[in-house]
Structure formats: C-alpha cells, structure tokens
mmCIF file of C-alpha atoms in Angstrom:
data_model
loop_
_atom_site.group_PDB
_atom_site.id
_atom_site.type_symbol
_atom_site.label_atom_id
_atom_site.label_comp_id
_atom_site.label_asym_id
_atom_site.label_seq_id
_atom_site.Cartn_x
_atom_site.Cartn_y
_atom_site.Cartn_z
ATOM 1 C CA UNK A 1 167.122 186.515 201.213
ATOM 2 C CA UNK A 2 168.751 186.129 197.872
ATOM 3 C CA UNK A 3 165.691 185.009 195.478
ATOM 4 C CA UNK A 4 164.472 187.908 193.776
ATOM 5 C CA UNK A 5 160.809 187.594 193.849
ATOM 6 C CA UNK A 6 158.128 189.569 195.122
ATOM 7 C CA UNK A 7 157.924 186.838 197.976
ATOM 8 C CA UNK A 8 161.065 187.678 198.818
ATOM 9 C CA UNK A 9 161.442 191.457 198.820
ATOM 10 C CA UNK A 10 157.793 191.410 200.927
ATOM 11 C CA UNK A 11 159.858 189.185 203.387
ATOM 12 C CA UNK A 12 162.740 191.584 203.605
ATOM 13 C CA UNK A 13 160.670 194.100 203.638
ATOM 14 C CA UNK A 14 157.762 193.198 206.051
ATOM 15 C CA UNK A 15 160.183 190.742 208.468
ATOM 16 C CA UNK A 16 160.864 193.463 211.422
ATOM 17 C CA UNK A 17 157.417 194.780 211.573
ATOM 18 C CA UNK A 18 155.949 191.175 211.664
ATOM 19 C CA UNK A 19 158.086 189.833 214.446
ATOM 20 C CA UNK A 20 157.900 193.569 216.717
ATOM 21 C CA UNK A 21 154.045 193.613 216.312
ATOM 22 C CA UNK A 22 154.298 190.238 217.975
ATOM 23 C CA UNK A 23 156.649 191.160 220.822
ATOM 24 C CA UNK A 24 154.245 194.253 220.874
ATOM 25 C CA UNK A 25 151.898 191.851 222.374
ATOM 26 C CA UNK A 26 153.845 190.007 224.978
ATOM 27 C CA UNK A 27 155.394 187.234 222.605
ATOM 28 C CA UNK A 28 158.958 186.109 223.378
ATOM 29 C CA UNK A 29 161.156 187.053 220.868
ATOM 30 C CA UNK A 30 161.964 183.130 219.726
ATOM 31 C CA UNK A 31 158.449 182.034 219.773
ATOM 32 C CA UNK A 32 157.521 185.344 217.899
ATOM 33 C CA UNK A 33 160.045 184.733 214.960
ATOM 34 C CA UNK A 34 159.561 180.808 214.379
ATOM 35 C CA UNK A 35 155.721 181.742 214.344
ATOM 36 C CA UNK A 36 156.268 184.543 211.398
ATOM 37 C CA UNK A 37 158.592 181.868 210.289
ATOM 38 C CA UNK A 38 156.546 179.055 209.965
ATOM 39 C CA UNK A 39 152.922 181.638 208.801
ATOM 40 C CA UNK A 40 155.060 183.045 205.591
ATOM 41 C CA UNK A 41 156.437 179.145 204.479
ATOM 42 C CA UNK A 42 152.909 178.399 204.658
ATOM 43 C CA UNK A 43 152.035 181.285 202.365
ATOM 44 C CA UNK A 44 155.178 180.822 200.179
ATOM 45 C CA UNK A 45 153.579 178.321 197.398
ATOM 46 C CA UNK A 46 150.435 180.241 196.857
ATOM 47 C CA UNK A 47 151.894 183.717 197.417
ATOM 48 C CA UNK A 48 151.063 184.506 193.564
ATOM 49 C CA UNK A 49 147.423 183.636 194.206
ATOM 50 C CA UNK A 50 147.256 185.414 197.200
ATOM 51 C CA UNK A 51 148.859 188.529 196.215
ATOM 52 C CA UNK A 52 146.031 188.912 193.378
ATOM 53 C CA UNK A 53 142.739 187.217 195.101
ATOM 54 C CA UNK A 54 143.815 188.782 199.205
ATOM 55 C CA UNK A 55 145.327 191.660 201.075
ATOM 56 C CA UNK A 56 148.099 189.511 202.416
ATOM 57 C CA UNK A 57 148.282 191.910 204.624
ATOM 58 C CA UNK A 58 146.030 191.480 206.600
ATOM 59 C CA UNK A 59 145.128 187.930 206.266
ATOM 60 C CA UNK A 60 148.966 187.231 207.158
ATOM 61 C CA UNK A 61 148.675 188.801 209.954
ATOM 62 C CA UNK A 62 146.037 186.952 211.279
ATOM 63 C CA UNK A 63 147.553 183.725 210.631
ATOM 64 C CA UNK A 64 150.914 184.555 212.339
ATOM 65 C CA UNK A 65 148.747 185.641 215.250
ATOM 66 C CA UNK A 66 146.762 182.547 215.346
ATOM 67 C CA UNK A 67 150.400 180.857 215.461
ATOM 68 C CA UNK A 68 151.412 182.808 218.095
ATOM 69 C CA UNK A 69 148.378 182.099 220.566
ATOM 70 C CA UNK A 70 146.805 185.336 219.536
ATOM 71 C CA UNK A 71 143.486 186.295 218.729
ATOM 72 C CA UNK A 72 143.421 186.347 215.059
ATOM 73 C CA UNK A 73 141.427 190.326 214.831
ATOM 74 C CA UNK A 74 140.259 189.733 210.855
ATOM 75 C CA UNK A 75 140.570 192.882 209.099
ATOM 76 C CA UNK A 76 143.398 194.287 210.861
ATOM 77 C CA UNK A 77 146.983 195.000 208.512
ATOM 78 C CA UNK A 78 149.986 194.239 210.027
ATOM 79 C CA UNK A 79 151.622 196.874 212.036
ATOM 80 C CA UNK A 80 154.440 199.364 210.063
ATOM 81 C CA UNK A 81 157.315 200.678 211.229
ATOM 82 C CA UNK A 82 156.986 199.320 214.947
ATOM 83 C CA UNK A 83 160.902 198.391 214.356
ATOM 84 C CA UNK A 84 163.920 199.082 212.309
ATOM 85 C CA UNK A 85 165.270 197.000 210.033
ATOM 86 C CA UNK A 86 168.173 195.285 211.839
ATOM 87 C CA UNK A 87 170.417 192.929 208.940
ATOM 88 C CA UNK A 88 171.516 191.361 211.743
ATOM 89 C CA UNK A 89 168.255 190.198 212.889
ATOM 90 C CA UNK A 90 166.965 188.792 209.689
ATOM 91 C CA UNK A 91 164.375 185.984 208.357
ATOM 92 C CA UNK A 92 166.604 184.060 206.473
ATOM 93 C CA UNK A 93 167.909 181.110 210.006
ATOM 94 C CA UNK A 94 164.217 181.159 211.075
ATOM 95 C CA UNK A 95 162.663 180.318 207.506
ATOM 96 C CA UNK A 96 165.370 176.928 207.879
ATOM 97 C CA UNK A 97 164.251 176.453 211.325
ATOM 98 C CA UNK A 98 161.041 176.602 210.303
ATOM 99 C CA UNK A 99 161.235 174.487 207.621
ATOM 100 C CA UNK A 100 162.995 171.809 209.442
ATOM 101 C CA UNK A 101 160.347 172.190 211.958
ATOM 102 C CA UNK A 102 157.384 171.357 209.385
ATOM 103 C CA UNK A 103 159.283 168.853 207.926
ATOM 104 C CA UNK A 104 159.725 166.815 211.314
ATOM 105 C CA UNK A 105 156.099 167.334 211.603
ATOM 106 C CA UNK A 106 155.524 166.039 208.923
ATOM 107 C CA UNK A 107 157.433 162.980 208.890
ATOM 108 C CA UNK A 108 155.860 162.406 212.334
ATOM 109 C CA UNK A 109 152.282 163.263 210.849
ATOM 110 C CA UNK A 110 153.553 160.398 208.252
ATOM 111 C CA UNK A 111 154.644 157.915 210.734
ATOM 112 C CA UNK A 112 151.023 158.163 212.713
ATOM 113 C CA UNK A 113 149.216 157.845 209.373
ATOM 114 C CA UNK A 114 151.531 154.523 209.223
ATOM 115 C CA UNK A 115 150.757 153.310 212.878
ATOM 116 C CA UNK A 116 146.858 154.161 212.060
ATOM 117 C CA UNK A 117 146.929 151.969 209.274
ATOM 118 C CA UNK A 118 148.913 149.353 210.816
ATOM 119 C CA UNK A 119 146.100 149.645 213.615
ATOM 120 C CA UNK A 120 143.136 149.376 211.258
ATOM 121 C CA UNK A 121 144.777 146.473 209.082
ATOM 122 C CA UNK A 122 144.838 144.488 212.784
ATOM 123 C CA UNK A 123 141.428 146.032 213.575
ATOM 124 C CA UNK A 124 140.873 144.353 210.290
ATOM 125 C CA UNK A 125 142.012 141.278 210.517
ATOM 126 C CA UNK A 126 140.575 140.908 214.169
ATOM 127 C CA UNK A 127 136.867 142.084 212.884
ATOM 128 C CA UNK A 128 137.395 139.057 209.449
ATOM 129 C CA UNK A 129 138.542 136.669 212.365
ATOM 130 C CA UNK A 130 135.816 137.257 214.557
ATOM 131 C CA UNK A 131 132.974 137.565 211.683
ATOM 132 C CA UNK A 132 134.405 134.113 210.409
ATOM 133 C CA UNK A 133 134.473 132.167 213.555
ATOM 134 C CA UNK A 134 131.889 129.456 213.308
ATOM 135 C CA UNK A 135 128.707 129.747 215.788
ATOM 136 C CA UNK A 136 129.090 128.410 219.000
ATOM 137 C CA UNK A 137 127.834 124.921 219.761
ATOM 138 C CA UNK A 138 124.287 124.532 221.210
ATOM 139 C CA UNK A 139 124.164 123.796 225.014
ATOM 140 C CA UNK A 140 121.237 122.854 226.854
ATOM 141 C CA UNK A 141 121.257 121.954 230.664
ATOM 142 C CA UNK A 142 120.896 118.322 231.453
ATOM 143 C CA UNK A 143 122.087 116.232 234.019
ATOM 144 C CA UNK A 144 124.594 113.071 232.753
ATOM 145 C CA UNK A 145 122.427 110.166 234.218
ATOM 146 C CA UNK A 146 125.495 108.267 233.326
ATOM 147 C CA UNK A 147 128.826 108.100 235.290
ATOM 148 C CA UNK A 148 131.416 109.398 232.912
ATOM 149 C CA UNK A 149 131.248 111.941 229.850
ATOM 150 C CA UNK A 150 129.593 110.109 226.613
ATOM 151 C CA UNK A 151 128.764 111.025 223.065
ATOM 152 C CA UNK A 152 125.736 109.554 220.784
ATOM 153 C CA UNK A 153 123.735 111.695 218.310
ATOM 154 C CA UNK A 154 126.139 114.232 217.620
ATOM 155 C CA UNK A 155 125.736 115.046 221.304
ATOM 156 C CA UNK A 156 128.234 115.523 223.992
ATOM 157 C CA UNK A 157 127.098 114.794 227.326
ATOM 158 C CA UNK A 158 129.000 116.682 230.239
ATOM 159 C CA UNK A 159 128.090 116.482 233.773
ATOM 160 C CA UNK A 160 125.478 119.012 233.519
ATOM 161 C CA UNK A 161 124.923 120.243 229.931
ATOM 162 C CA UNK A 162 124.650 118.561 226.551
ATOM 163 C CA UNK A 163 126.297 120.340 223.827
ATOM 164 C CA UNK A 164 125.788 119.865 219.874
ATOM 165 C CA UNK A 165 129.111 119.025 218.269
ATOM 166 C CA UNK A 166 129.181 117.395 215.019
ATOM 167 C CA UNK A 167 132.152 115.808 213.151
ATOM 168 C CA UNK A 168 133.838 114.943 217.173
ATOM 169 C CA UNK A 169 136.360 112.502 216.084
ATOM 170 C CA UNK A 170 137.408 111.762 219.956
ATOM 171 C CA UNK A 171 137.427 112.878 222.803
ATOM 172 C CA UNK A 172 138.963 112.277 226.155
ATOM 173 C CA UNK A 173 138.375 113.285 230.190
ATOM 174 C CA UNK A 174 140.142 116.874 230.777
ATOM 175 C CA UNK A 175 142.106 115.123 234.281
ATOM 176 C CA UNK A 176 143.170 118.166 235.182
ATOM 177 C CA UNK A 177 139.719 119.479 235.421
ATOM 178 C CA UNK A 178 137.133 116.299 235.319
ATOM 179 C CA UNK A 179 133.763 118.136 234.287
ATOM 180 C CA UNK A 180 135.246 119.186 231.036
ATOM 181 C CA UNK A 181 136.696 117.050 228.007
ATOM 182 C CA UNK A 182 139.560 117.532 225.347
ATOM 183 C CA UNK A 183 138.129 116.773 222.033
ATOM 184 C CA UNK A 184 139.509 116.139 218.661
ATOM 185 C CA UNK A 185 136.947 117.496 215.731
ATOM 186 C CA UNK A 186 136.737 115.993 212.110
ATOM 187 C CA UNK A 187 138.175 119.381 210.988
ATOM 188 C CA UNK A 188 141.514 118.236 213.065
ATOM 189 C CA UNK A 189 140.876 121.224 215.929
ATOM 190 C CA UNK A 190 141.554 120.304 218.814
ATOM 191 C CA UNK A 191 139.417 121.735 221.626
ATOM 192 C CA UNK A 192 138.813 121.661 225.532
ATOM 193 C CA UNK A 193 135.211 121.786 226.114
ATOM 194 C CA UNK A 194 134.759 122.970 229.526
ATOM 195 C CA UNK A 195 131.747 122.060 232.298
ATOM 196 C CA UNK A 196 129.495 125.051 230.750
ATOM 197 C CA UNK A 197 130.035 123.791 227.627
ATOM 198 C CA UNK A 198 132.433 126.270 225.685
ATOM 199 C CA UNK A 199 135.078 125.205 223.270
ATOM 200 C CA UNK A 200 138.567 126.640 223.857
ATOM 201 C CA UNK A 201 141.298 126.033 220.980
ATOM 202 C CA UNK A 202 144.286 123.843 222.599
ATOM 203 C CA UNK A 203 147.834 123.967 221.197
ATOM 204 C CA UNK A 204 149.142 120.730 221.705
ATOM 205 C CA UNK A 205 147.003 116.938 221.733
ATOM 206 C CA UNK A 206 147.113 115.292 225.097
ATOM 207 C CA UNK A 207 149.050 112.011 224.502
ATOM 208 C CA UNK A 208 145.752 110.390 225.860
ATOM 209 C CA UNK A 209 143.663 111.277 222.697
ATOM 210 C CA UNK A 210 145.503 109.360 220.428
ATOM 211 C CA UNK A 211 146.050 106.670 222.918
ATOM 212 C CA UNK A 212 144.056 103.260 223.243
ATOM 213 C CA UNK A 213 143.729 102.529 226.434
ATOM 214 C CA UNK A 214 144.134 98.913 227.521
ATOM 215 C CA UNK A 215 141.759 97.728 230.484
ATOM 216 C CA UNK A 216 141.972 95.281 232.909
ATOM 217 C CA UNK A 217 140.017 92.080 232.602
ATOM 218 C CA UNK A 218 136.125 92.985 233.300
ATOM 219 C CA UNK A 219 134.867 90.935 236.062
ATOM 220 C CA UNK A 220 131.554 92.993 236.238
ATOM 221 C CA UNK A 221 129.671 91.939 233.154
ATOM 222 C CA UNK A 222 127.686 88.686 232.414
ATOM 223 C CA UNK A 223 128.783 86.185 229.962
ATOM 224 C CA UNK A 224 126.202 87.607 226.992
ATOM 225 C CA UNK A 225 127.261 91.264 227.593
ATOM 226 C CA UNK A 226 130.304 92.050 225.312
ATOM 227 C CA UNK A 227 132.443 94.755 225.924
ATOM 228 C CA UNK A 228 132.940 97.764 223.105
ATOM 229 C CA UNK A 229 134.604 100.010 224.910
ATOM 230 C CA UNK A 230 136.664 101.042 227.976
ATOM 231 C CA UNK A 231 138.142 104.350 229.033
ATOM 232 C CA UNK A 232 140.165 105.598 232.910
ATOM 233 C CA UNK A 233 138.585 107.158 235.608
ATOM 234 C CA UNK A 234 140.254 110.483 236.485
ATOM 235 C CA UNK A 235 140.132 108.966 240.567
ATOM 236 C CA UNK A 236 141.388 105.546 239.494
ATOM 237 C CA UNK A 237 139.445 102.352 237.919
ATOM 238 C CA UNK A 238 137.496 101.729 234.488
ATOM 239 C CA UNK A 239 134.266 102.768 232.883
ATOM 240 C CA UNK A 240 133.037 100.032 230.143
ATOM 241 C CA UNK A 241 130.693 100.253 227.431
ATOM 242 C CA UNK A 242 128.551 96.946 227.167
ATOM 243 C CA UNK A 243 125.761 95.416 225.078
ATOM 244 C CA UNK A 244 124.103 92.558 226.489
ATOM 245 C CA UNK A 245 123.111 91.392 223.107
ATOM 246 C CA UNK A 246 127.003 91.395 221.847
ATOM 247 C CA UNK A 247 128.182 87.992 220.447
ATOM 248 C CA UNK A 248 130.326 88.086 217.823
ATOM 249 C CA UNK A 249 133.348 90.112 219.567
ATOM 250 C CA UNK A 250 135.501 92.029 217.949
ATOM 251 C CA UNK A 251 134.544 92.100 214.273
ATOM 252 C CA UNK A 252 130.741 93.276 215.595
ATOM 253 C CA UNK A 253 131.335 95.746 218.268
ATOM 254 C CA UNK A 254 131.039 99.080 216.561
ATOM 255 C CA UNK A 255 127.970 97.686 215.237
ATOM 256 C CA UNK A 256 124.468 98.596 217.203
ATOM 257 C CA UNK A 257 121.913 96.442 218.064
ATOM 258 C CA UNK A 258 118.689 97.368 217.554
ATOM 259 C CA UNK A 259 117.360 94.863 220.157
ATOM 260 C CA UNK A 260 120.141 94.869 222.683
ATOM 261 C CA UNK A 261 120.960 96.585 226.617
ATOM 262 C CA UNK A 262 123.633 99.163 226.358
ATOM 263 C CA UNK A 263 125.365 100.325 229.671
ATOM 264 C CA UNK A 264 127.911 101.664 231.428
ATOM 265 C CA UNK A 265 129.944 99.716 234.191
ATOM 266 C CA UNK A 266 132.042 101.534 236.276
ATOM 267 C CA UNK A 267 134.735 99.771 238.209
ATOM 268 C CA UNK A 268 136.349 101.737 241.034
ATOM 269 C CA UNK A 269 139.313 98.405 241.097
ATOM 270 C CA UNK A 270 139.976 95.065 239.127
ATOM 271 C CA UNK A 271 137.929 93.208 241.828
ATOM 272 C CA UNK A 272 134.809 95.282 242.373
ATOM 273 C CA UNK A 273 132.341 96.718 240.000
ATOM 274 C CA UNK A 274 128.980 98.818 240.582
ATOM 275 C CA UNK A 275 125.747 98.422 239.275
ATOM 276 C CA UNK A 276 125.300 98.922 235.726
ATOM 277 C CA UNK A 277 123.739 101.960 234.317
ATOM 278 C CA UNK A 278 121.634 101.616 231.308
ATOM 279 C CA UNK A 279 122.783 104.079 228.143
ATOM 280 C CA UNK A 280 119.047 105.346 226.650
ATOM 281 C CA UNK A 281 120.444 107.010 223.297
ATOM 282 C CA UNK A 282 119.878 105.763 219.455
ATOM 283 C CA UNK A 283 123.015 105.479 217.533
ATOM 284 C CA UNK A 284 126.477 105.026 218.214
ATOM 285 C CA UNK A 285 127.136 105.611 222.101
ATOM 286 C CA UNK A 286 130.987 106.004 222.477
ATOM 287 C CA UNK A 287 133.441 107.133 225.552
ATOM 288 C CA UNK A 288 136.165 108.380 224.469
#
C-alpha cells in the first residue's frame, strides 16, 4: 500500500498472517482474502478510534472470521507468523475487489430501499383508496312482486333484493345478465348492480342508458290510464308504467297522484298484454 498511515503499515504488516490463519482453518484461499478484504475496509474509517478504545487485534479477528463462516472465538489475537510475507501476494487487488464488492452491495441495498418504497407508496395509495371508498349500499332480501326491475324511494328493486341507492339518475336492464341493472348515479358513476345487489364500476355507458326508448302503441290499458313510462323486455315485448288517474298527458306525467292506480303492464307482443300489476310504493315509481 502506498498511504503512510498506521492503517496502512498494520495492513502490510498483519495481511499474510490474516489470510494463512484463515486457510489454517479450511478457507479457500479466494474466499479467505476477499473476507480479510472486505473485515479491514470495514475497519478503515474508524481505525483511529479503534486503535485507542480496542485491541484490534483481536476484535479483527473475530470479524474476518465471522466473514469467513467461522466461529467468531472473542478474545482470541490473530495468529503471527503462520506465513511469510510474500510481495507478490499482497492486499492491495483484494482491498479494490472488495471495495467494488461493497459498493455493488450497496447500490443494490439502494435499489431495494427504492422498490420498498415504491411498494409502500402503492400499499399507500391502495390502503387511501380503500379507506375512501364510500359504504356499500344497503340490501335487504325481498322478492320484486312486480315484473321488471323498478325504483321509488331511493330504492332499487331487483328480482330478489332491494338495495338503497340514492342520487340513481337511470338505470337500465343488464341484457346480458337480466337479474342485474346498469345504473347511472347523480355523481356520473356508472355502475352494474348485480342480482345480490353489489355495485361494480363500468368503463363505458351502454348506448341504452342514454337512450329513450320508443314503444309500440299500448293496446293493454283503459282509456283513463295514461301511460308515463315504457322500457324493453330482455325476451322481447314492453313493460309500461300507468296511472289510472292520468289525464292531462304529457305535461302531467312525472307528476304523482295522490289518489290514483299505478301499475305495471307487461306486453309479451303489440297484440297481447297481461294482467296488470299494481305498483304499492309512495313517490316517484320509475323503470328505467
């Protein structure tokens, strides 16, 4: 080494017996010199220190044989004159291999501190988006006594649950899957509500939801009964919204009577028509 320090001269000085105490043991010759190596660049910054507080000694010895898979044996020096001093053979290419070595551990070390953050920051974000999803909706179980999927009270009735969703702007019959409903909220979400009653996020609108369906003419009401509202079977044919105590058309039909028959006709083809079903709700009833 060319620094003159006592660092240095203990290096010089101490490198053969170091490494041939190790191959004393059974340690290959490579393994034993990158572990002396890598034990006195440790040492190197607080050698001062440790010159006046240890007996480096024997405390470096310990640590290169802790490096070296060996039991550390506190108290015992390091071994003298167990080899000559060879210059060939000397410290100075394994203190650079060494030092490359701790410096590509520590760039890895760096770059896993980097991933773990990355991790936490999505942990993070994950944990914020979780915390601040809104509740889920209430659900109860309750059979639809009506023949298509309806809404009244800030209630959505499915085939066999009602769930509590306020702000539902509209909503239309999931064809794919007829026991559930896509539904538009007043937040401008758009969600599938399935048959259990869970809301799913979709991506894109069906075309359907901001479509206004135009029916057929309704053979299967009377001539008091005006019509508010009419939506497509998923098998084919209408549903229709009536109020038997409708007169005014148009102009009054999103207005409720307090006095009137609400039901549901359902209308398998232009030409036939079932039986209505009366609509027992307060409020707005609507089908889509």
């Amino acid at each position: 080494m060319t620094e003159r320090s006592d660092f240095a001269a203990y290096v010089d000085a101490r490198w053969p017996d170091l490494v041939g105490g190790l191959e004393d043991e059974g340690v290959a010759g490579d393994r034993a010199r990158l572990a002396v190596a890598e034990a006195l660049l440790g040492a190197r910054r607080s050698w001062e220190r440790r010159v006046r507080e240890e007996q480096v000694d024997v405390t470096l010895w310990a640590e290169v044989r802790e490096r070296a898979g060996l039991a550390a044996r506190p108290g015992e020096p390091v071994p003298h004159a167990v080899r000559p001093r060879d210059p060939r053979d000397g410290p100075e290419e394994w203190l650079e291999r060494a030092g490359r070595t701790r410096a590509a551990r520590r760039r890895r070390g760096a770059q896993r501190a980097l991933v773990g953050l990355a991790v936490l920051a999505v942990l993070a974000a994950g944990w914020s988006w979780w915390a601040g999803r809104p509740d889920p909706p209430a659900v109860r179980e309750e059979a639809n006594p009506l023949p298509v999927h309806w809404y009244a009270e800030d209630e959505l009735h499915l085939q066999d649950v009602v769930v509590e969703l306020p702000g539902l702007e509209a909503f239309v019959a999931d064809f794919t899957d007829d026991t559930a409903v896509v539904a538009r909220l007043r937040s401008g979400e758009v969600v599938r509500v399935d048959a259990e009653g869970e809301l799913q996020p979709v991506d894109e609108a069906p075309p359907a939801l901001d479509t206004v369906p135009i029916p057929p003419p309704v053979r299967g009401i009377g001539p008091y009964d005006a019509l508010v509202e009419s939506v497509p079977l998923a098998g084919g044919g209408w549903a229709h919204l009536v109020d038997s105590a409708r007169r005014a058309g148009a102009e009054d039909d999103l207005r409720q009577s307090e006095t009137g028959r609400r039901a549901v006709v359902v209308c398998p083809t232009e030409w036939t028509c079932e039986e209505p079903v009366t609509v027992v709700a307060d409020g707005t009833v609507r089908l889509r």
